[in-house]
């Protein structure tokens, strides 16, 4: 059995839209929404970029036709940013416009730091139309300011710790520091944002968020990656909390899988993550 097929049944839904649709059904039947991403990043081939945009349009159709509870998450470097900002903007609008007609919510994933300003600019340019949200990484020193500015404009934030390797000039590189900044930004969101997503598997943070949700009137959603602590997410859903599971699918699995392997920082976690069903 190849590593691809091992992981395809675990961290990834599989190669096709049908595989994604099956996983969404499973997640929905456990009381959670889904956030689906078509794998791919740093694309420079126009033909492949066009096919990626078309894939997202077909995914929106499939979610809508199956009446599934699912958002979509897009990376700006898979829809043209690696060629030009204009191309990424045009493709983003195409996806967002189509999703709006079908009632599907579109997130922008956040990628490495050299793309953050463009991603935020692209997001801000259509923020007022609604139906969109953006991931913000707590390891970046700029992020609290970004969250304040976006929240004041009505932006919808999905707070994550951050998955790329960044330099200490711009990022908190120690786990304690990025976790502390996550809590700072989370506290701000509870105070100021009517609806946001806390995307982490850090159970201490989730416990604190549950306590804060009792104090504030915000709508918090908890989000986790496919097959990482998903039983805990399903328990949260049964207790009445909103939960989402992030489901990647497609054939370009290497970058995503490498980031997950790096985070499952010991062999025990890696083996358990691959073998546990
Ligand atoms: C819904 C969602 C969307 C995301 N979107 C983005 C994005 O757009 N941009 C971005 O940069 N990052 C994104 N991430 C990834 C995120 O930035 C972190 O890299 C990742 O979530 C690990 O950090 P953590 O918050 O879970 O905390 P950590 O402190 O890293 O982990 C907490 C605990 O979770 C468990 N755990 C974490 N990872 C694994 C694993 N691979 N296998 C097994 N156990 C594990 C461990 O037990 C660990 O102790 C997303 C994460 C989620 C949940």
CSV table of C-alpha atoms and ligand atoms in Angstrom, one decimal:
chain,number,residue,atom,x,y,z
A,1,UNK,CA,0.0,0.0,0.0
A,2,UNK,CA,1.4,3.4,-1.0
A,3,UNK,CA,1.8,6.2,1.6
A,4,UNK,CA,-0.6,8.2,-0.6
A,5,UNK,CA,-3.4,5.7,-0.2
A,6,UNK,CA,-2.6,5.4,3.6
A,7,UNK,CA,-2.9,9.2,3.9
A,8,UNK,CA,-5.8,9.5,1.4
A,9,UNK,CA,-8.0,7.6,3.9
A,10,UNK,CA,-6.7,9.7,6.8
A,11,UNK,CA,-5.7,13.3,6.6
A,12,UNK,CA,-7.1,13.7,3.1
A,13,UNK,CA,-10.6,12.8,1.8
A,14,UNK,CA,-9.2,11.3,-1.5
A,15,UNK,CA,-8.5,12.5,-5.0
A,16,UNK,CA,-12.0,13.4,-6.3
A,17,UNK,CA,-15.0,15.6,-5.5
A,18,UNK,CA,-17.0,12.5,-4.8
A,19,UNK,CA,-14.5,11.6,-2.1
A,20,UNK,CA,-14.9,15.1,-0.6
A,21,UNK,CA,-18.7,14.8,-0.8
A,22,UNK,CA,-18.6,11.5,1.1
A,23,UNK,CA,-16.5,12.9,3.9
A,24,UNK,CA,-18.8,16.0,4.2
A,25,UNK,CA,-21.7,13.6,4.6
A,26,UNK,CA,-19.9,11.8,7.4
A,27,UNK,CA,-18.9,15.0,9.2
A,28,UNK,CA,-22.5,16.4,8.8
A,29,UNK,CA,-23.9,13.2,10.2
A,30,UNK,CA,-21.8,13.9,13.3
A,31,UNK,CA,-23.3,17.4,13.8
A,32,UNK,CA,-20.4,19.4,12.3
A,33,UNK,CA,-20.1,21.6,9.2
A,34,UNK,CA,-17.3,21.0,6.8
A,35,UNK,CA,-14.7,23.4,5.2
A,36,UNK,CA,-13.4,21.8,2.0
A,37,UNK,CA,-10.1,22.7,0.3
A,38,UNK,CA,-9.0,21.5,-3.1
A,39,UNK,CA,-5.3,20.7,-2.7
A,40,UNK,CA,-2.7,22.8,-4.6
A,41,UNK,CA,-0.5,25.9,-3.9
A,42,UNK,CA,2.0,28.1,-5.7
A,43,UNK,CA,0.5,27.3,-9.1
A,44,UNK,CA,2.1,29.1,-12.1
A,45,UNK,CA,0.6,27.1,-14.9
A,46,UNK,CA,-2.4,29.1,-16.3
A,47,UNK,CA,-4.1,26.0,-17.6
A,48,UNK,CA,-3.9,24.4,-14.1
A,49,UNK,CA,-5.1,27.6,-12.4
A,50,UNK,CA,-8.2,27.7,-14.7
A,51,UNK,CA,-8.8,24.0,-14.0
A,52,UNK,CA,-8.6,24.7,-10.2
A,53,UNK,CA,-11.1,27.5,-10.4
A,54,UNK,CA,-13.4,25.2,-12.5
A,55,UNK,CA,-12.9,22.5,-9.8
A,56,UNK,CA,-14.2,25.0,-7.1
A,57,UNK,CA,-17.2,25.9,-9.2
A,58,UNK,CA,-18.0,22.1,-9.6
A,59,UNK,CA,-17.5,21.7,-5.8
A,60,UNK,CA,-19.9,24.5,-5.1
A,61,UNK,CA,-22.5,22.8,-7.4
A,62,UNK,CA,-21.9,19.4,-5.7
A,63,UNK,CA,-22.3,20.8,-2.2
A,64,UNK,CA,-25.5,22.7,-3.2
A,65,UNK,CA,-27.0,19.7,-5.1
A,66,UNK,CA,-26.4,17.5,-2.1
A,67,UNK,CA,-27.7,20.1,0.4
A,68,UNK,CA,-24.6,19.7,2.5
A,69,UNK,CA,-23.5,21.9,5.3
A,70,UNK,CA,-20.1,22.9,4.0
A,71,UNK,CA,-17.9,26.0,3.3
A,72,UNK,CA,-15.0,26.1,0.9
A,73,UNK,CA,-11.5,27.3,1.6
A,74,UNK,CA,-9.3,28.6,-1.2
A,75,UNK,CA,-5.6,29.5,-1.3
A,76,UNK,CA,-4.8,32.6,-3.3
A,77,UNK,CA,-1.6,31.0,-4.7
A,78,UNK,CA,-3.7,28.3,-6.3
A,79,UNK,CA,-5.9,30.8,-8.2
A,80,UNK,CA,-3.2,33.0,-9.7
A,81,UNK,CA,-1.3,35.0,-7.1
A,82,UNK,CA,2.0,33.4,-8.1
A,83,UNK,CA,1.4,35.0,-11.6
A,84,UNK,CA,-0.3,38.3,-10.6
A,85,UNK,CA,-2.5,39.9,-8.0
A,86,UNK,CA,-5.0,40.8,-10.7
A,87,UNK,CA,-5.4,37.2,-11.8
A,88,UNK,CA,-6.0,36.1,-8.2
A,89,UNK,CA,-8.6,38.8,-7.6
A,90,UNK,CA,-10.5,38.0,-10.8
A,91,UNK,CA,-10.6,34.3,-9.9
A,92,UNK,CA,-11.5,35.0,-6.3
A,93,UNK,CA,-14.5,37.1,-7.4
A,94,UNK,CA,-15.6,34.4,-9.9
A,95,UNK,CA,-15.7,31.8,-7.1
A,96,UNK,CA,-17.2,34.2,-4.5
A,97,UNK,CA,-19.9,35.4,-6.9
A,98,UNK,CA,-20.9,31.9,-7.9
A,99,UNK,CA,-20.8,30.7,-4.2
A,100,UNK,CA,-23.0,33.6,-3.2
A,101,UNK,CA,-25.7,32.5,-5.7
A,102,UNK,CA,-25.6,29.0,-4.2
A,103,UNK,CA,-25.4,30.0,-0.6
A,104,UNK,CA,-21.9,28.6,0.0
A,105,UNK,CA,-19.5,30.5,2.3
A,106,UNK,CA,-15.9,31.0,1.0
A,107,UNK,CA,-12.8,31.2,3.2
A,108,UNK,CA,-9.4,32.3,2.2
A,109,UNK,CA,-6.6,30.1,3.7
A,110,UNK,CA,-3.6,32.0,4.9
A,111,UNK,CA,-0.3,30.9,3.4
A,112,UNK,CA,3.4,31.9,3.9
A,113,UNK,CA,4.2,35.5,5.1
A,114,UNK,CA,5.1,36.8,1.6
A,115,UNK,CA,1.5,36.3,0.6
A,116,UNK,CA,-0.2,37.7,3.7
A,117,UNK,CA,-0.6,41.4,2.6
A,118,UNK,CA,-2.0,40.4,-0.8
A,119,UNK,CA,-4.4,37.8,0.8
A,120,UNK,CA,-5.8,40.4,3.2
A,121,UNK,CA,-6.0,43.0,0.4
A,122,UNK,CA,-8.0,40.6,-1.8
A,123,UNK,CA,-10.2,39.6,1.1
A,124,UNK,CA,-10.9,43.3,2.1
A,125,UNK,CA,-11.8,44.2,-1.5
A,126,UNK,CA,-15.0,42.0,-1.3
A,127,UNK,CA,-15.5,41.9,2.4
A,128,UNK,CA,-18.6,44.2,2.4
A,129,UNK,CA,-20.5,41.7,0.1
A,130,UNK,CA,-20.5,39.1,2.9
A,131,UNK,CA,-20.3,35.4,2.5
A,132,UNK,CA,-16.5,35.3,3.0
A,133,UNK,CA,-14.0,34.8,5.8
A,134,UNK,CA,-10.2,34.7,6.2
A,135,UNK,CA,-7.7,32.7,8.2
A,136,UNK,CA,-5.3,34.7,10.4
A,137,UNK,CA,-2.2,33.2,12.0
A,138,UNK,CA,-1.4,33.9,15.6
A,139,UNK,CA,2.3,33.4,15.1
A,140,UNK,CA,2.6,36.6,13.0
A,141,UNK,CA,3.4,39.7,15.1
A,142,UNK,CA,1.2,41.8,12.8
A,143,UNK,CA,-1.9,39.6,13.2
A,144,UNK,CA,-3.7,41.4,16.2
A,145,UNK,CA,-3.6,44.6,14.2
A,146,UNK,CA,-4.9,42.8,11.1
A,147,UNK,CA,-7.7,41.2,13.1
A,148,UNK,CA,-8.7,44.6,14.7
A,149,UNK,CA,-8.9,46.3,11.3
A,150,UNK,CA,-10.8,43.5,9.6
A,151,UNK,CA,-13.2,43.0,12.5
A,152,UNK,CA,-14.0,46.7,12.5
A,153,UNK,CA,-15.1,46.3,8.8
A,154,UNK,CA,-17.2,43.3,9.6
A,155,UNK,CA,-14.7,40.7,8.5
A,156,UNK,CA,-15.1,37.0,9.6
A,157,UNK,CA,-11.9,35.6,11.1
A,158,UNK,CA,-10.8,31.9,11.4
A,159,UNK,CA,-7.9,32.1,13.9
A,160,UNK,CA,-5.1,29.5,13.5
A,161,UNK,CA,-1.6,29.3,15.0
A,162,UNK,CA,0.1,29.1,11.6
A,163,UNK,CA,1.7,26.3,9.7
A,164,UNK,CA,4.6,27.7,7.7
A,165,UNK,CA,8.3,28.3,8.7
A,166,UNK,CA,8.7,32.1,9.4
A,167,UNK,CA,11.6,34.2,10.7
A,168,UNK,CA,11.7,35.6,14.3
A,169,UNK,CA,11.7,39.2,12.9
A,170,UNK,CA,8.1,38.8,11.9
A,171,UNK,CA,6.8,35.8,13.7
A,172,UNK,CA,6.7,34.3,17.2
A,173,UNK,CA,8.7,31.1,16.7
A,174,UNK,CA,8.3,29.7,20.2
A,175,UNK,CA,5.2,27.6,20.8
A,176,UNK,CA,4.5,29.5,24.1
A,177,UNK,CA,4.6,32.9,22.3
A,178,UNK,CA,2.3,31.9,19.4
A,179,UNK,CA,-0.1,30.3,21.8
A,180,UNK,CA,-0.1,33.4,24.1
A,181,UNK,CA,-0.8,35.6,21.0
A,182,UNK,CA,-3.6,33.2,20.0
A,183,UNK,CA,-5.2,33.8,23.4
A,184,UNK,CA,-4.8,37.6,23.0
A,185,UNK,CA,-6.5,37.6,19.6
A,186,UNK,CA,-9.1,35.1,20.8
A,187,UNK,CA,-10.0,37.4,23.7
A,188,UNK,CA,-10.3,40.3,21.3
A,189,UNK,CA,-12.6,38.3,19.0
A,190,UNK,CA,-14.9,37.3,22.0
A,191,UNK,CA,-15.2,40.9,23.0
A,192,UNK,CA,-15.7,42.5,19.5
A,193,UNK,CA,-16.7,40.0,16.9
A,194,UNK,CA,-20.2,38.7,16.5
A,195,UNK,CA,-19.1,35.4,14.7
A,196,UNK,CA,-15.6,33.8,14.3
A,197,UNK,CA,-13.9,30.5,14.2
A,198,UNK,CA,-11.3,29.1,16.6
A,199,UNK,CA,-9.3,26.6,14.5
A,200,UNK,CA,-7.0,24.6,16.8
A,201,UNK,CA,-6.5,21.1,18.4
A,202,UNK,CA,-5.1,22.7,21.5
A,203,UNK,CA,-7.6,21.5,24.2
A,204,UNK,CA,-6.5,24.1,26.8
A,205,UNK,CA,-7.4,26.9,24.4
A,206,UNK,CA,-10.7,25.2,23.5
A,207,UNK,CA,-11.6,24.8,27.2
A,208,UNK,CA,-10.8,28.6,27.7
A,209,UNK,CA,-12.9,29.4,24.6
A,210,UNK,CA,-15.8,27.4,26.0
A,211,UNK,CA,-15.7,29.4,29.2
A,212,UNK,CA,-15.5,32.7,27.3
A,213,UNK,CA,-18.4,31.7,25.2
A,214,UNK,CA,-20.5,31.5,28.4
A,215,UNK,CA,-19.5,35.1,29.2
A,216,UNK,CA,-19.9,36.8,25.8
A,217,UNK,CA,-22.7,36.7,23.3
A,218,UNK,CA,-20.5,35.8,20.3
A,219,UNK,CA,-21.0,32.9,18.0
A,220,UNK,CA,-17.9,30.9,18.2
A,221,UNK,CA,-17.3,27.9,15.9
A,222,UNK,CA,-14.6,25.3,16.7
A,223,UNK,CA,-12.7,23.9,13.7
A,224,UNK,CA,-10.3,21.0,13.4
A,225,UNK,CA,-8.4,19.3,10.6
A,226,UNK,CA,-9.7,16.1,9.1
A,227,UNK,CA,-8.9,13.1,11.4
A,228,UNK,CA,-7.1,15.2,14.1
A,229,UNK,CA,-9.0,15.0,17.4
A,230,UNK,CA,-12.3,14.8,15.4
A,231,UNK,CA,-14.0,12.7,18.1
A,232,UNK,CA,-13.5,15.7,20.4
A,233,UNK,CA,-15.1,18.0,17.8
A,234,UNK,CA,-18.1,15.6,17.5
A,235,UNK,CA,-18.5,15.7,21.3
A,236,UNK,CA,-18.5,19.5,21.2
A,237,UNK,CA,-21.2,19.4,18.5
A,238,UNK,CA,-23.3,17.0,20.7
A,239,UNK,CA,-22.9,19.5,23.6
A,240,UNK,CA,-24.4,22.2,21.4
A,241,UNK,CA,-21.3,24.0,20.1
A,242,UNK,CA,-20.8,24.8,16.4
A,243,UNK,CA,-18.0,22.8,14.9
A,244,UNK,CA,-16.4,22.5,11.5
A,245,UNK,CA,-14.0,19.9,10.1
A,246,UNK,CA,-11.5,21.0,7.4
A,247,UNK,CA,-11.4,18.5,4.6
A,248,UNK,CA,-8.7,18.6,1.9
A,249,UNK,CA,-9.0,16.5,-1.2
A,250,UNK,CA,-7.3,16.3,-4.6
A,251,UNK,CA,-4.0,14.8,-5.8
A,252,UNK,CA,-1.5,17.5,-4.8
A,253,UNK,CA,-1.1,16.1,-1.3
A,254,UNK,CA,2.6,16.6,-0.6
A,255,UNK,CA,2.8,20.1,0.9
A,256,UNK,CA,-0.3,19.7,3.1
A,257,UNK,CA,0.9,16.3,4.3
A,258,UNK,CA,4.4,17.6,5.0
A,259,UNK,CA,3.0,20.4,7.2
A,260,UNK,CA,0.9,17.8,9.2
A,261,UNK,CA,3.8,15.4,9.6
A,262,UNK,CA,5.9,18.3,10.9
A,263,UNK,CA,3.2,19.2,13.5
A,264,UNK,CA,2.7,15.6,14.6
A,265,UNK,CA,6.1,16.1,16.3
A,266,UNK,CA,6.8,12.6,17.5
A,267,UNK,CA,6.8,9.2,15.8
A,268,UNK,CA,4.0,8.0,18.1
A,269,UNK,CA,1.6,10.8,17.0
A,270,UNK,CA,2.5,10.2,13.3
A,271,UNK,CA,1.9,6.5,13.5
A,272,UNK,CA,-1.3,6.9,15.5
A,273,UNK,CA,-2.5,9.6,13.1
A,274,UNK,CA,-1.9,7.3,10.1
A,275,UNK,CA,-3.1,4.0,11.6
A,276,UNK,CA,-5.9,5.0,13.9
A,277,UNK,CA,-9.4,4.6,12.3
B,1,LIG,C1,-9.6,24.2,10.5
B,1,LIG,C2,-8.2,24.6,10.4
B,1,LIG,C3,-7.8,25.4,9.4
B,1,LIG,C4,-6.5,25.8,9.2
B,1,LIG,N1,-6.1,26.7,8.3
B,1,LIG,C5,-4.9,27.2,8.2
B,1,LIG,C6,-4.5,28.2,7.3
B,1,LIG,O1,-5.3,28.7,6.6
B,1,LIG,N2,-3.2,28.7,7.4
B,1,LIG,C7,-2.3,28.1,8.2
B,1,LIG,O2,-1.1,28.6,8.2
B,1,LIG,N3,-2.6,27.1,9.1
B,1,LIG,C8,-3.9,26.7,9.1
B,1,LIG,N4,-4.2,25.7,10.0
B,1,LIG,C9,-3.1,24.9,10.7
B,1,LIG,C10,-2.7,25.6,12.0
B,1,LIG,O3,-2.1,26.8,11.7
B,1,LIG,C11,-1.8,24.7,12.8
B,1,LIG,O4,-0.6,24.5,12.0
B,1,LIG,C12,-2.3,23.4,13.2
B,1,LIG,O5,-3.7,23.5,13.5
B,1,LIG,C13,-1.6,22.8,14.5
B,1,LIG,O6,-1.7,23.8,15.5
B,1,LIG,P1,-2.8,23.6,16.7
B,1,LIG,O7,-3.5,25.0,16.8
B,1,LIG,O8,-3.6,22.5,16.6
B,1,LIG,O9,-1.9,23.6,18.0
B,1,LIG,P2,-0.6,22.7,18.5
B,1,LIG,O10,-0.2,23.3,19.7
B,1,LIG,O11,0.4,22.6,17.3
B,1,LIG,O12,-1.3,21.3,18.7
B,1,LIG,C14,-2.2,21.0,19.7
B,1,LIG,C15,-2.3,19.5,19.8
B,1,LIG,O13,-2.9,19.0,18.6
B,1,LIG,C16,-2.4,17.7,18.3
B,1,LIG,N5,-1.9,17.8,16.9
B,1,LIG,C17,-1.6,18.9,16.2
B,1,LIG,N6,-1.2,18.6,14.9
B,1,LIG,C18,-1.3,17.2,14.8
B,1,LIG,C19,-1.1,16.2,13.8
B,1,LIG,N7,-0.7,16.6,12.6
B,1,LIG,N8,-1.3,14.9,14.1
B,1,LIG,C20,-1.7,14.5,15.3
B,1,LIG,N9,-1.9,15.4,16.3
B,1,LIG,C21,-1.8,16.7,16.1
B,1,LIG,C22,-1.2,17.5,19.2
B,1,LIG,O14,-1.7,16.6,20.2
B,1,LIG,C23,-0.9,18.8,19.9
B,1,LIG,O15,-0.5,18.7,21.2
B,1,LIG,C24,-5.5,25.3,10.1
B,1,LIG,C25,-5.9,24.5,11.2
B,1,LIG,C26,-7.2,24.1,11.3
B,1,LIG,C27,-7.6,23.3,12.5
